[in-house]
Each structure stands twice: as C-alpha cells, then as structure tokens.
Amino acid sequence: MKLSQRVRQVKPSATLAINAKAKALRSQGVRVISFGVGEPDFDTPHHIGQMAVQAVLRRQTRYTPVQGIAELKAAVVRTIEADYGLRYESDEVLVSCGGKHCLYNLFQAVLDPGDEVIIPSPYWVSYPDMVRLAEAEPVFVPCAESRGFKLTPQDLQQAITARTRMLILNSPSNPTGTHYQPEELRALADVLLAQDQVIIVSDDIYYRILFDDVPWANIAMVEPRLKARTFVVNGVSKTYAMTGWRIGYLLGDREVIRAAGKIQSQSTSNPSSVAQWAAVAALAGDQTACRHMVRVFAQRRDYVMDRLRRIPGITCPVPHGAFYVFPNVSAYYGRSVDGRLIQGSADMADYLMEEVHLAVVPGDAFGEDRCIRLSFALSMEELREGFDRLERALQKLTPKAP
Ligand SMILES: Cc1ncc(COP(=O)(O)O)c(C=O)c1O
C-alpha cells in the first residue's frame, strides 16, 4: 500500500525499538535490565485514582469542552501562578492528551512549510519529527557537553535567520537531565527580545523533578516581555507518575490556543473526561507522594553518578532534574570484542543488549552519537545490577591495536 510522503519522513521511535528488543529477549526467559524507560516506576498516587473512579461513578463520562473541563483549567491556572508567578486566564489554557499532543497541536497551529525551528541538540526525540509533520524544518544547534549541553546566546544568535519561527527549550532536559540557570535564560532572552518573529516553546514537563534545591525558571519568568510569545508545555505525566492517563496542558497567547484547540477538535476532540478529573486531583490535591518520588530520584541520581565516575573514560554532566543521565561513552568507540567493532552509540546499545542484556537508548536518537541515555526510573536493585553489567561489558572491549 502506498504511504503518504508525510509519514515516510517520520522516523520510528528509537526508544520503542529498544523496548521491542528487550521484550523479545524477555519472552525467551532472559532477565533484561532496562535503562531505556522514559517514565516514573512509581504508581499513580491513590487519591488520584480514586478521583477517576468517582468521575466514572458520577457519570462524568461524556464529551467535555474541547479545551478541557473548567475545573482542570482552573487548577492549571492556579498551579502555574503558584509555581511560576505568571498569571494566565482560562482561555489561555488548552488541555490535550499529554504534553506530546500539546506540542503537536501547537506546531500544527503555528508552523508553515519553510519555517525553521531551532532545536538545541541533544534534544528530545519527538521534536524533529513533530516539526517535520508540520512541514517545517528543524535546525539543530549542537550544544557542548562542557556547558551541560545547553544553548549559548552566541549559538542562538548565529542560528537565527529570517525564516526562524520557533525555538524549543526543554529544562530540565530529556535526555541530559541538565537545566538552565535563570541567568542563562536571561542571556538567551536578550537575544530573543530583538527577534520578535520567534516564538518560544518552553517544555517544562520535568520542572517539578528537581534535585539539590537548584533554582528553576522558564524564559517567560525571567523576561516577562517574552511571555506573550512563549508557549508553556506541561502536564501530569512525569510529576505524578501518570504517563498512561495522557493529560498535558499548553499555556500561551489565546488566539494561538484557540487555533491549537481547533486542530484538537478535528482529531481527538477532548482528552479523556475521566483522566481530566484525575488530573484535577493531581494538581489540587496532596503533593506528598510527588515530593517522595523526587527524593527517591535524587538518591538514585547520586548512586548513578557515583557508579559512572568509577568507569574509566566516561564523562557525564551532573543532572539536577528529570530521571536521566547522558554519559559520553565515546572513549570506547573504536574498541572491539571477538571481532565486533563498536563505532557509535547504536553499536554500543546493540552490544550492551546482546552481551549483558542491558537496554540503553543510543545517543544518536537525541542528536549526540557520543552518548547513551540511561534512565534511573528503576529500583536500586536493578540499578546496581545494571551498572555491574555495564562495567562488565565495557571491560571486555579492547582498544584498537596502534
Ligand atoms: C521532554 C519531553 N517533553 C514532553 C514529553 C511528553 O510527555 P507526555 O507523556 O505528557 O506526552 C516527554 C515524554 O517523554 C518528554 O520527555
């Protein structure tokens, strides 16, 4: 069957490919440790599930307004005001089926063929494909490991052309876990103030998963003059271990929000009514479980960094947020075992899977082939076992004969 040009441009997800390999091995009885997961390993807090059950029993099971139920939009506005210090009206909020769907609706609403979208690299895998689905062009700006893989104002300035329509910022970041300091955002804002054709997407989906009491801000918080052209993407998936419920929200200019809602109205209509009620409980209810989760992630981050520091040749910026590390393993490229040569991150991921049954995501999926992404949304026991396997596999690789 002939497929559309559009879909032929889209790359299959690297994470899904890794998970499929892990699944195939597991079905043969192999114990695979997966560092590939992109979601909290915790259960959705009980009171959130209870709210969903009540919604069903109260028959809140019909179509809702396309942009989301008023109660959830009000909870979003309150949360954002409390956490960001920024005030939005309810018609500046669109509730969609996850943060991903927010991004998709937004891109479809504002991007045209030929528009350029600046994506600091390494980046979350879905950005480029979603940009291409909107017929715009991703423009990748490589960001140095020595700067925590963050965009500098000089590199931003250089990447901007007359066709630049959008910049995507993601802090804390998937895949690196690093986040922008307020002063770093300030410097980027100074460049953007002079470029009023550029809108900014602030993907803040990990903003509550932060360690070491580091300050967090987004660009509209440090420069309120940019608020009118900043679009905040956020949601309950990561903060409340609700990845399967599919609730995200987009905040920004009401005309664009209305347009993104129009796209949504012709695809999914509203997100699930039951999940929206559950999200009200998440945002407005008890935050204890969420704080606990962050503390546990912080302990695991410490453990993971400690193990990484002990492996010769590996470098890795310390993540202060999210639940990923993005170590540079390129010192092992060019090495081989039993005639098998490791030439890049995809070879490394294949080797780790086959040799020690360890699933990792190759960095080339995120635009940085020198690295691999390891998630620490796993139990301590699995992390320990996973790092033992990683060490074992790397020790076997012998340097090329000079
Ligand atoms: C950076 C980033 N943005 C957005 C999302 C989308 O999250 P959701 O599950 O709410 O669609 C993810 C999920 O992996 C992510 O890592």
PDB file of N, CA, C and O in Angstrom, residues 309-348:
ATOM      1  N   ARG A 309      31.197   7.667  37.646  1.00  0.00           N
ATOM      2  CA  ARG A 309      32.529   8.258  37.887  1.00  0.00           C
ATOM      3  C   ARG A 309      33.596   7.178  38.033  1.00  0.00           C
ATOM      4  O   ARG A 309      34.780   7.432  37.824  1.00  0.00           O
ATOM      5  N   ARG A 310      33.179   5.984  38.434  1.00  0.00           N
ATOM      6  CA  ARG A 310      34.158   4.904  38.621  1.00  0.00           C
ATOM      7  C   ARG A 310      34.526   4.194  37.318  1.00  0.00           C
ATOM      8  O   ARG A 310      35.404   3.345  37.317  1.00  0.00           O
ATOM      9  N   ILE A 311      33.811   4.489  36.258  1.00  0.00           N
ATOM     10  CA  ILE A 311      34.108   3.787  34.997  1.00  0.00           C
ATOM     11  C   ILE A 311      35.108   4.624  34.196  1.00  0.00           C
ATOM     12  O   ILE A 311      34.824   5.779  33.852  1.00  0.00           O
ATOM     13  N   PRO A 312      36.287   4.053  33.916  1.00  0.00           N
ATOM     14  CA  PRO A 312      37.302   4.843  33.203  1.00  0.00           C
ATOM     15  C   PRO A 312      36.791   5.332  31.853  1.00  0.00           C
ATOM     16  O   PRO A 312      36.084   4.597  31.155  1.00  0.00           O
ATOM     17  N   GLY A 313      37.135   6.576  31.526  1.00  0.00           N
ATOM     18  CA  GLY A 313      36.844   7.097  30.178  1.00  0.00           C
ATOM     19  C   GLY A 313      35.479   7.729  30.026  1.00  0.00           C
ATOM     20  O   GLY A 313      35.227   8.412  29.038  1.00  0.00           O
ATOM     21  N   ILE A 314      34.574   7.538  30.986  1.00  0.00           N
ATOM     22  CA  ILE A 314      33.219   8.092  30.832  1.00  0.00           C
ATOM     23  C   ILE A 314      33.157   9.493  31.451  1.00  0.00           C
ATOM     24  O   ILE A 314      33.679   9.728  32.544  1.00  0.00           O
ATOM     25  N   THR A 315      32.526  10.411  30.742  1.00  0.00           N
ATOM     26  CA  THR A 315      32.256  11.737  31.313  1.00  0.00           C
ATOM     27  C   THR A 315      30.749  11.974  31.260  1.00  0.00           C
ATOM     28  O   THR A 315      30.063  11.425  30.397  1.00  0.00           O
ATOM     29  N   CYS A 316      30.249  12.789  32.199  1.00  0.00           N
ATOM     30  CA  CYS A 316      28.801  12.997  32.240  1.00  0.00           C
ATOM     31  C   CYS A 316      28.470  14.213  33.104  1.00  0.00           C
ATOM     32  O   CYS A 316      28.860  14.264  34.273  1.00  0.00           O
ATOM     33  N   PRO A 317      27.762  15.205  32.546  1.00  0.00           N
ATOM     34  CA  PRO A 317      27.358  16.330  33.400  1.00  0.00           C
ATOM     35  C   PRO A 317      26.356  15.844  34.460  1.00  0.00           C
ATOM     36  O   PRO A 317      25.564  14.943  34.182  1.00  0.00           O
ATOM     37  N   VAL A 318      26.442  16.443  35.640  1.00  0.00           N
ATOM     38  CA  VAL A 318      25.541  16.028  36.729  1.00  0.00           C
ATOM     39  C   VAL A 318      24.129  16.542  36.432  1.00  0.00           C
ATOM     40  O   VAL A 318      23.932  17.746  36.271  1.00  0.00           O
ATOM     41  N   PRO A 319      23.146  15.643  36.357  1.00  0.00           N
ATOM     42  CA  PRO A 319      21.783  16.137  36.140  1.00  0.00           C
ATOM     43  C   PRO A 319      21.170  16.628  37.452  1.00  0.00           C
ATOM     44  O   PRO A 319      21.307  15.969  38.475  1.00  0.00           O
ATOM     45  N   HIS A 320      20.542  17.772  37.386  1.00  0.00           N
ATOM     46  CA  HIS A 320      19.850  18.284  38.577  1.00  0.00           C
ATOM     47  C   HIS A 320      18.352  18.110  38.456  1.00  0.00           C
ATOM     48  O   HIS A 320      17.593  18.659  39.247  1.00  0.00           O
ATOM     49  N   GLY A 321      17.915  17.398  37.431  1.00  0.00           N
ATOM     50  CA  GLY A 321      16.484  17.195  37.276  1.00  0.00           C
ATOM     51  C   GLY A 321      16.183  16.035  36.353  1.00  0.00           C
ATOM     52  O   GLY A 321      17.100  15.392  35.824  1.00  0.00           O
ATOM     53  N   ALA A 322      14.891  15.743  36.184  1.00  0.00           N
ATOM     54  CA  ALA A 322      14.393  14.609  35.379  1.00  0.00           C
ATOM     55  C   ALA A 322      14.941  13.287  35.935  1.00  0.00           C
ATOM     56  O   ALA A 322      15.373  13.244  37.092  1.00  0.00           O
ATOM     57  N   PHE A 323      14.934  12.239  35.138  1.00  0.00           N
ATOM     58  CA  PHE A 323      15.459  10.966  35.664  1.00  0.00           C
ATOM     59  C   PHE A 323      16.334  10.259  34.641  1.00  0.00           C
ATOM     60  O   PHE A 323      16.223   9.066  34.423  1.00  0.00           O
ATOM     61  N   TYR A 324      17.206  11.074  34.025  1.00  0.00           N
ATOM     62  CA  TYR A 324      18.117  10.524  33.016  1.00  0.00           C
ATOM     63  C   TYR A 324      19.535  11.014  33.267  1.00  0.00           C
ATOM     64  O   TYR A 324      19.732  12.122  33.784  1.00  0.00           O
ATOM     65  N   VAL A 325      20.498  10.179  32.846  1.00  0.00           N
ATOM     66  CA  VAL A 325      21.872  10.660  32.683  1.00  0.00           C
ATOM     67  C   VAL A 325      22.254  10.392  31.229  1.00  0.00           C
ATOM     68  O   VAL A 325      21.695   9.490  30.581  1.00  0.00           O
ATOM     69  N   PHE A 326      23.203  11.188  30.748  1.00  0.00           N
ATOM     70  CA  PHE A 326      23.563  11.108  29.328  1.00  0.00           C
ATOM     71  C   PHE A 326      25.081  11.027  29.220  1.00  0.00           C
ATOM     72  O   PHE A 326      25.741  11.994  28.804  1.00  0.00           O
ATOM     73  N   PRO A 327      25.650   9.881  29.645  1.00  0.00           N
ATOM     74  CA  PRO A 327      27.109   9.779  29.654  1.00  0.00           C
ATOM     75  C   PRO A 327      27.722   9.690  28.258  1.00  0.00           C
ATOM     76  O   PRO A 327      27.136   9.087  27.357  1.00  0.00           O
ATOM     77  N   ASN A 328      28.911  10.289  28.151  1.00  0.00           N
ATOM     78  CA  ASN A 328      29.696  10.228  26.923  1.00  0.00           C
ATOM     79  C   ASN A 328      30.550   8.953  27.004  1.00  0.00           C
ATOM     80  O   ASN A 328      31.425   8.844  27.857  1.00  0.00           O
ATOM     81  N   VAL A 329      30.260   8.011  26.126  1.00  0.00           N
ATOM     82  CA  VAL A 329      30.963   6.722  26.156  1.00  0.00           C
ATOM     83  C   VAL A 329      31.891   6.578  24.937  1.00  0.00           C
ATOM     84  O   VAL A 329      32.333   5.478  24.622  1.00  0.00           O
ATOM     85  N   SER A 330      32.172   7.711  24.283  1.00  0.00           N
ATOM     86  CA  SER A 330      32.888   7.622  23.004  1.00  0.00           C
ATOM     87  C   SER A 330      34.342   7.149  23.174  1.00  0.00           C
ATOM     88  O   SER A 330      34.971   6.736  22.203  1.00  0.00           O
ATOM     89  N   ALA A 331      34.855   7.179  24.428  1.00  0.00           N
ATOM     90  CA  ALA A 331      36.204   6.646  24.648  1.00  0.00           C
ATOM     91  C   ALA A 331      36.247   5.158  24.300  1.00  0.00           C
ATOM     92  O   ALA A 331      37.321   4.603  24.049  1.00  0.00           O
ATOM     93  N   TYR A 332      35.092   4.519  24.283  1.00  0.00           N
ATOM     94  CA  TYR A 332      35.042   3.082  23.978  1.00  0.00           C
ATOM     95  C   TYR A 332      34.802   2.815  22.498  1.00  0.00           C
ATOM     96  O   TYR A 332      34.784   1.658  22.086  1.00  0.00           O
ATOM     97  N   TYR A 333      34.578   3.857  21.710  1.00  0.00           N
ATOM     98  CA  TYR A 333      34.385   3.640  20.278  1.00  0.00           C
ATOM     99  C   TYR A 333      35.743   3.317  19.656  1.00  0.00           C
ATOM    100  O   TYR A 333      36.784   3.823  20.095  1.00  0.00           O
ATOM    101  N   GLY A 334      35.676   2.470  18.639  1.00  0.00           N
ATOM    102  CA  GLY A 334      36.938   2.017  18.036  1.00  0.00           C
ATOM    103  C   GLY A 334      37.466   0.781  18.740  1.00  0.00           C
ATOM    104  O   GLY A 334      38.432   0.172  18.296  1.00  0.00           O
ATOM    105  N   ARG A 335      36.832   0.401  19.859  1.00  0.00           N
ATOM    106  CA  ARG A 335      37.283  -0.820  20.534  1.00  0.00           C
ATOM    107  C   ARG A 335      36.456  -2.001  20.042  1.00  0.00           C
ATOM    108  O   ARG A 335      35.386  -1.819  19.468  1.00  0.00           O
ATOM    109  N   SER A 336      36.951  -3.196  20.320  1.00  0.00           N
ATOM    110  CA  SER A 336      36.213  -4.360  19.814  1.00  0.00           C
ATOM    111  C   SER A 336      36.294  -5.533  20.777  1.00  0.00           C
ATOM    112  O   SER A 336      37.099  -5.531  21.702  1.00  0.00           O
ATOM    113  N   VAL A 337      35.422  -6.481  20.537  1.00  0.00           N
ATOM    114  CA  VAL A 337      35.462  -7.737  21.284  1.00  0.00           C
ATOM    115  C   VAL A 337      35.061  -8.839  20.302  1.00  0.00           C
ATOM    116  O   VAL A 337      34.092  -8.673  19.552  1.00  0.00           O
ATOM    117  N   ASP A 338      35.848  -9.895  20.278  1.00  0.00           N
ATOM    118  CA  ASP A 338      35.604 -11.030  19.363  1.00  0.00           C
ATOM    119  C   ASP A 338      35.352 -10.550  17.934  1.00  0.00           C
ATOM    120  O   ASP A 338      34.389 -10.999  17.289  1.00  0.00           O
ATOM    121  N   GLY A 339      36.133  -9.614  17.482  1.00  0.00           N
ATOM    122  CA  GLY A 339      36.000  -9.114  16.114  1.00  0.00           C
ATOM    123  C   GLY A 339      34.837  -8.148  15.924  1.00  0.00           C
ATOM    124  O   GLY A 339      34.604  -7.664  14.825  1.00  0.00           O
ATOM    125  N   ARG A 340      34.109  -7.852  16.990  1.00  0.00           N
ATOM    126  CA  ARG A 340      32.976  -6.933  16.867  1.00  0.00           C
ATOM    127  C   ARG A 340      33.442  -5.522  17.229  1.00  0.00           C
ATOM    128  O   ARG A 340      33.886  -5.281  18.358  1.00  0.00           O
ATOM    129  N   LEU A 341      33.313  -4.601  16.279  1.00  0.00           N
ATOM    130  CA  LEU A 341      33.819  -3.246  16.482  1.00  0.00           C
ATOM    131  C   LEU A 341      32.682  -2.312  16.911  1.00  0.00           C
ATOM    132  O   LEU A 341      31.613  -2.332  16.308  1.00  0.00           O
ATOM    133  N   ILE A 342      32.938  -1.514  17.941  1.00  0.00           N
ATOM    134  CA  ILE A 342      31.920  -0.546  18.386  1.00  0.00           C
ATOM    135  C   ILE A 342      32.265   0.801  17.752  1.00  0.00           C
ATOM    136  O   ILE A 342      33.298   1.395  18.070  1.00  0.00           O
ATOM    137  N   GLN A 343      31.386   1.270  16.881  1.00  0.00           N
ATOM    138  CA  GLN A 343      31.725   2.504  16.149  1.00  0.00           C
ATOM    139  C   GLN A 343      30.865   3.695  16.533  1.00  0.00           C
ATOM    140  O   GLN A 343      31.123   4.810  16.111  1.00  0.00           O
ATOM    141  N   GLY A 344      29.814   3.469  17.269  1.00  0.00           N
ATOM    142  CA  GLY A 344      28.945   4.586  17.640  1.00  0.00           C
ATOM    143  C   GLY A 344      27.924   4.129  18.666  1.00  0.00           C
ATOM    144  O   GLY A 344      27.974   2.985  19.153  1.00  0.00           O
ATOM    145  N   SER A 345      26.976   5.037  18.979  1.00  0.00           N
ATOM    146  CA  SER A 345      26.049   4.734  20.077  1.00  0.00           C
ATOM    147  C   SER A 345      25.074   3.596  19.747  1.00  0.00           C
ATOM    148  O   SER A 345      24.681   2.839  20.633  1.00  0.00           O
ATOM    149  N   ALA A 346      24.728   3.442  18.455  1.00  0.00           N
ATOM    150  CA  ALA A 346      23.817   2.347  18.101  1.00  0.00           C
ATOM    151  C   ALA A 346      24.516   1.003  18.282  1.00  0.00           C
ATOM    152  O   ALA A 346      23.938   0.051  18.829  1.00  0.00           O
ATOM    153  N   ASP A 347      25.818   0.944  17.858  1.00  0.00           N
ATOM    154  CA  ASP A 347      26.593  -0.298  18.068  1.00  0.00           C
ATOM    155  C   ASP A 347      26.706  -0.585  19.560  1.00  0.00           C
ATOM    156  O   ASP A 347      26.607  -1.732  19.993  1.00  0.00           O
ATOM    157  N   MET A 348      26.928   0.488  20.344  1.00  0.00           N
ATOM    158  CA  MET A 348      27.090   0.306  21.788  1.00  0.00           C
ATOM    159  C   MET A 348      25.797  -0.252  22.403  1.00  0.00           C
ATOM    160  O   MET A 348      25.827  -1.196  23.203  1.00  0.00           O
TER     161      MET A 348
END
